[in-house]
Amino acid sequence: MLKAVYPGSFDPITNGHLDIIERCVSFVDELVVAVLDNPSKKSLFTVEERIKHITEATAHIPGVSVKSFHGLLVDFCRLEKAKLVIRGLRAVTDFEYEFNMALANRKLDPKIETIFVSASANYMFVSSSGIKEIAMFGGCVEDMVPENVKHCLYEKFKNREEETNGFHN
Ligand code: PNS
């Protein structure tokens, strides 16, 4: 029984993340998508909203559960009895950050292994931060995020715009 943790901020989940999840369940029995709950990190969506987005977007994929975690990733992995951490790699620019994180996690717990899954070509350019910027300026995020997230993104920025307009008036 192979259990893996796929950690991240997922602010919001993208189709690139979803692609990694869909491909991982072909070689792991159980995949826990772990949303970092870090109140000191500014995020667009709350942890509860992000968990809801991911739960809805992965409802069709067997073997996937969605949880939040705080503190160290290795502690969460131990709690979940998972020996494998999955991280997606889009380009060489991701590599240094990911490699350092994998080394730090291995130092903290050598029994937990990180494996990198390469992004599919269609999603090489897709990032949560890029998507937020596109949506903020009213650009089209079709095919970059799951449908449920697309609506929430536009809704979030619409509300923000209304708040800002209200503030100026
Ligand atoms: O999607 P992100 O923001 O690149 O994900 C980063 C994440 C959540 C995987 C990473 O920040 C993390 O694991 N944080 C938990 C704290 C931790 O374990 N730090 C030690 C390893 S650097």
mmCIF file of C-alpha atoms and ligand atoms in Angstrom:
data_model
loop_
_atom_site.group_PDB
_atom_site.id
_atom_site.type_symbol
_atom_site.label_atom_id
_atom_site.label_comp_id
_atom_site.label_asym_id
_atom_site.label_seq_id
_atom_site.Cartn_x
_atom_site.Cartn_y
_atom_site.Cartn_z
ATOM 1 C CA MET A 1 0.000 0.000 0.000
ATOM 2 C CA LEU A 2 1.782 3.132 -1.186
ATOM 3 C CA LYS A 3 0.610 6.397 0.331
ATOM 4 C CA ALA A 4 1.907 9.786 -0.778
ATOM 5 C CA VAL A 5 1.447 13.393 0.250
ATOM 6 C CA TYR A 6 1.177 16.126 -2.378
ATOM 7 C CA PRO A 7 1.763 19.361 -0.418
ATOM 8 C CA GLY A 8 1.377 22.933 -1.530
ATOM 9 C CA SER A 9 -0.269 26.294 -1.066
ATOM 10 C CA PHE A 10 -2.829 25.626 -3.818
ATOM 11 C CA ASP A 11 -3.911 29.282 -3.827
ATOM 12 C CA PRO A 12 -5.733 28.263 -5.997
ATOM 13 C CA ILE A 13 -5.392 24.723 -7.376
ATOM 14 C CA THR A 14 -4.591 24.841 -11.110
ATOM 15 C CA ASN A 15 -5.085 22.368 -13.937
ATOM 16 C CA GLY A 16 -1.333 21.777 -13.680
ATOM 17 C CA HIS A 17 -1.788 20.549 -10.076
ATOM 18 C CA LEU A 18 -4.788 18.502 -11.165
ATOM 19 C CA ASP A 19 -2.768 16.878 -13.938
ATOM 20 C CA ILE A 20 -0.082 15.861 -11.419
ATOM 21 C CA ILE A 21 -2.749 14.427 -9.088
ATOM 22 C CA GLU A 22 -4.403 12.462 -11.904
ATOM 23 C CA ARG A 23 -1.075 11.003 -13.013
ATOM 24 C CA CYS A 24 0.082 10.168 -9.466
ATOM 25 C CA VAL A 25 -2.899 8.000 -8.648
ATOM 26 C CA SER A 26 -1.738 5.630 -11.387
ATOM 27 C CA PHE A 27 1.272 4.693 -9.245
ATOM 28 C CA VAL A 28 0.192 5.395 -5.646
ATOM 29 C CA ASP A 29 -2.720 3.780 -3.824
ATOM 30 C CA GLU A 30 -3.555 6.805 -1.710
ATOM 31 C CA LEU A 31 -2.769 10.446 -2.270
ATOM 32 C CA VAL A 32 -3.290 13.104 0.379
ATOM 33 C CA VAL A 33 -3.385 16.604 -1.064
ATOM 34 C CA ALA A 34 -2.035 18.685 1.818
ATOM 35 C CA VAL A 35 -2.855 22.390 1.887
ATOM 36 C CA LEU A 36 -0.418 24.475 3.908
ATOM 37 C CA ASP A 37 -2.190 26.435 6.614
ATOM 38 C CA ASN A 38 0.184 29.287 7.257
ATOM 39 C CA PRO A 39 -1.574 32.394 8.627
ATOM 40 C CA SER A 40 1.580 34.489 8.155
ATOM 41 C CA LYS A 41 1.555 33.812 4.388
ATOM 42 C CA LYS A 42 -0.854 36.111 2.545
ATOM 43 C CA SER A 43 -3.282 34.144 0.426
ATOM 44 C CA LEU A 44 -6.226 35.010 -1.805
ATOM 45 C CA PHE A 45 -8.358 32.086 -0.645
ATOM 46 C CA THR A 46 -8.780 30.816 2.916
ATOM 47 C CA VAL A 47 -7.623 27.290 3.710
ATOM 48 C CA GLU A 48 -11.275 26.200 3.898
ATOM 49 C CA GLU A 49 -11.955 27.653 0.432
ATOM 50 C CA ARG A 50 -8.856 25.959 -1.009
ATOM 51 C CA ILE A 51 -9.826 22.606 0.501
ATOM 52 C CA LYS A 52 -13.326 22.979 -0.977
ATOM 53 C CA HIS A 53 -11.905 23.824 -4.445
ATOM 54 C CA ILE A 54 -9.582 20.798 -4.400
ATOM 55 C CA THR A 55 -12.205 18.424 -2.984
ATOM 56 C CA GLU A 56 -14.664 19.390 -5.739
ATOM 57 C CA ALA A 57 -12.035 19.290 -8.493
ATOM 58 C CA THR A 58 -10.750 15.842 -7.445
ATOM 59 C CA ALA A 59 -14.132 14.268 -6.636
ATOM 60 C CA HIS A 60 -13.844 12.060 -9.748
ATOM 61 C CA ILE A 61 -10.388 10.705 -8.811
ATOM 62 C CA PRO A 62 -10.368 7.608 -6.584
ATOM 63 C CA GLY A 63 -7.822 7.423 -3.755
ATOM 64 C CA VAL A 64 -7.508 11.190 -3.231
ATOM 65 C CA SER A 65 -8.199 12.977 0.050
ATOM 66 C CA VAL A 66 -7.662 16.624 0.921
ATOM 67 C CA LYS A 67 -6.380 17.889 4.267
ATOM 68 C CA SER A 68 -4.692 20.957 5.698
ATOM 69 C CA PHE A 69 -1.469 20.940 7.656
ATOM 70 C CA HIS A 70 0.623 23.413 9.585
ATOM 71 C CA GLY A 71 4.179 23.201 10.829
ATOM 72 C CA LEU A 72 6.634 20.814 9.224
ATOM 73 C CA LEU A 73 5.703 18.722 6.227
ATOM 74 C CA VAL A 74 7.669 15.729 7.554
ATOM 75 C CA ASP A 75 5.585 15.791 10.761
ATOM 76 C CA PHE A 76 2.415 15.719 8.691
ATOM 77 C CA CYS A 77 3.790 12.817 6.608
ATOM 78 C CA ARG A 78 4.588 10.879 9.779
ATOM 79 C CA LEU A 79 1.088 11.582 11.122
ATOM 80 C CA GLU A 80 -0.382 10.289 7.861
ATOM 81 C CA LYS A 81 2.047 7.340 7.749
ATOM 82 C CA ALA A 82 3.101 8.408 4.247
ATOM 83 C CA LYS A 83 6.660 7.753 3.096
ATOM 84 C CA LEU A 84 6.474 9.687 -0.156
ATOM 85 C CA VAL A 85 6.204 13.391 -0.968
ATOM 86 C CA ILE A 86 5.206 14.384 -4.502
ATOM 87 C CA ARG A 87 6.207 17.717 -6.023
ATOM 88 C CA GLY A 88 5.604 18.928 -9.556
ATOM 89 C CA LEU A 89 8.425 20.413 -11.628
ATOM 90 C CA ARG A 90 7.603 22.784 -14.456
ATOM 91 C CA ALA A 91 10.944 24.096 -15.574
ATOM 92 C CA VAL A 92 14.555 24.357 -14.511
ATOM 93 C CA THR A 93 13.643 27.539 -12.610
ATOM 94 C CA ASP A 94 11.635 25.408 -10.145
ATOM 95 C CA PHE A 95 14.537 23.084 -9.593
ATOM 96 C CA GLU A 96 16.714 24.931 -7.065
ATOM 97 C CA TYR A 97 13.835 25.689 -4.705
ATOM 98 C CA GLU A 98 12.449 22.169 -4.988
ATOM 99 C CA PHE A 99 15.835 20.505 -4.586
ATOM 100 C CA ASN A 100 16.620 22.536 -1.457
ATOM 101 C CA MET A 101 13.250 21.681 0.016
ATOM 102 C CA ALA A 102 13.724 17.969 -0.739
ATOM 103 C CA LEU A 103 17.183 18.038 0.872
ATOM 104 C CA ALA A 104 15.865 19.837 3.963
ATOM 105 C CA ASN A 105 13.034 17.329 4.297
ATOM 106 C CA ARG A 106 15.429 14.408 3.889
ATOM 107 C CA LYS A 107 17.677 15.874 6.585
ATOM 108 C CA LEU A 108 14.650 16.194 8.873
ATOM 109 C CA ASP A 109 13.471 12.645 8.136
ATOM 110 C CA PRO A 110 15.589 10.397 5.889
ATOM 111 C CA LYS A 111 12.770 7.838 5.726
ATOM 112 C CA ILE A 112 10.579 10.228 3.746
ATOM 113 C CA GLU A 113 11.438 10.398 0.058
ATOM 114 C CA THR A 114 10.549 13.222 -2.346
ATOM 115 C CA ILE A 115 9.797 12.429 -5.948
ATOM 116 C CA PHE A 116 9.378 14.991 -8.694
ATOM 117 C CA VAL A 117 6.750 14.643 -11.378
ATOM 118 C CA SER A 118 7.323 16.694 -14.504
ATOM 119 C CA ALA A 119 4.522 18.989 -15.583
ATOM 120 C CA SER A 120 2.750 18.164 -18.822
ATOM 121 C CA ALA A 121 3.774 20.476 -21.657
ATOM 122 C CA ASN A 122 0.313 22.132 -21.689
ATOM 123 C CA TYR A 123 0.784 23.335 -18.123
ATOM 124 C CA MET A 124 4.447 24.356 -18.098
ATOM 125 C CA PHE A 125 3.484 28.031 -17.875
ATOM 126 C CA VAL A 126 0.581 27.643 -15.459
ATOM 127 C CA SER A 127 1.136 28.926 -11.924
ATOM 128 C CA SER A 128 -1.249 29.948 -9.158
ATOM 129 C CA SER A 129 0.334 33.410 -8.962
ATOM 130 C CA GLY A 130 0.124 33.939 -12.743
ATOM 131 C CA ILE A 131 -3.511 32.872 -12.730
ATOM 132 C CA LYS A 132 -4.375 35.285 -9.912
ATOM 133 C CA GLU A 133 -2.802 38.116 -11.861
ATOM 134 C CA ILE A 134 -4.641 37.216 -15.075
ATOM 135 C CA ALA A 135 -7.972 36.929 -13.241
ATOM 136 C CA MET A 136 -7.382 40.167 -11.316
ATOM 137 C CA PHE A 137 -7.124 42.083 -14.587
ATOM 138 C CA GLY A 138 -10.130 40.282 -16.077
ATOM 139 C CA GLY A 139 -8.111 37.998 -18.391
ATOM 140 C CA CYS A 140 -9.263 34.559 -19.458
ATOM 141 C CA VAL A 141 -8.152 31.659 -17.250
ATOM 142 C CA GLU A 142 -10.043 29.037 -19.261
ATOM 143 C CA ASP A 143 -8.205 25.673 -19.355
ATOM 144 C CA MET A 144 -5.798 26.853 -16.642
ATOM 145 C CA VAL A 145 -7.976 26.166 -13.586
ATOM 146 C CA PRO A 146 -10.863 23.798 -12.818
ATOM 147 C CA GLU A 147 -14.319 25.263 -13.591
ATOM 148 C CA ASN A 148 -15.271 25.670 -9.906
ATOM 149 C CA VAL A 149 -12.094 27.670 -9.260
ATOM 150 C CA LYS A 150 -12.641 29.877 -12.314
ATOM 151 C CA HIS A 151 -15.973 31.110 -10.922
ATOM 152 C CA CYS A 152 -14.555 31.644 -7.429
ATOM 153 C CA LEU A 153 -11.627 33.648 -8.827
ATOM 154 C CA TYR A 154 -13.827 36.060 -10.753
ATOM 155 C CA GLU A 155 -16.197 36.296 -7.791
ATOM 156 C CA LYS A 156 -13.313 37.085 -5.414
ATOM 157 C CA PHE A 157 -11.936 39.866 -7.603
ATOM 158 C CA LYS A 158 -15.420 41.253 -8.304
ATOM 159 C CA ASN A 159 -16.023 41.532 -4.562
ATOM 160 C CA ARG A 160 -12.633 43.147 -4.049
ATOM 161 C CA GLU A 161 -13.350 45.678 -6.798
ATOM 162 C CA GLU A 162 -16.706 46.503 -5.220
ATOM 163 C CA GLU A 163 -15.048 46.921 -1.820
ATOM 164 C CA THR A 164 -12.402 49.222 -3.321
ATOM 165 C CA ASN A 165 -14.983 51.277 -5.203
ATOM 166 C CA GLY A 166 -17.047 51.531 -2.030
ATOM 167 C CA PHE A 167 -13.976 52.697 -0.182
ATOM 168 C CA HIS A 168 -13.226 55.478 -2.689
ATOM 169 C CA ASN A 169 -16.817 56.771 -2.818
HETATM 170 O O1 PNS B 1 2.903 25.441 -3.311
HETATM 171 P P1 PNS B 1 4.120 25.867 -2.542
HETATM 172 O O2 PNS B 1 3.876 27.185 -1.845
HETATM 173 O O3 PNS B 1 5.373 25.869 -3.361
HETATM 174 O O4 PNS B 1 4.327 24.746 -1.374
HETATM 175 C C1 PNS B 1 5.368 24.869 -0.449
HETATM 176 C C2 PNS B 1 5.204 23.856 0.698
HETATM 177 C C3 PNS B 1 3.846 24.005 1.369
HETATM 178 C C4 PNS B 1 5.328 22.449 0.166
HETATM 179 C C5 PNS B 1 6.360 24.132 1.702
HETATM 180 O O5 PNS B 1 6.384 25.479 2.026
HETATM 181 C C6 PNS B 1 6.248 23.323 2.996
HETATM 182 O O6 PNS B 1 6.357 22.127 2.991
HETATM 183 N N1 PNS B 1 6.034 24.024 4.112
HETATM 184 C C7 PNS B 1 5.948 23.408 5.425
HETATM 185 C C8 PNS B 1 7.121 23.795 6.310
HETATM 186 C C9 PNS B 1 8.277 22.824 6.178
HETATM 187 O O7 PNS B 1 8.134 21.627 6.316
HETATM 188 N N2 PNS B 1 9.480 23.381 5.918
HETATM 189 C C10 PNS B 1 10.689 22.583 5.837
HETATM 190 C C11 PNS B 1 11.077 22.208 4.418
HETATM 191 S S1 PNS B 1 11.708 23.590 3.543
#
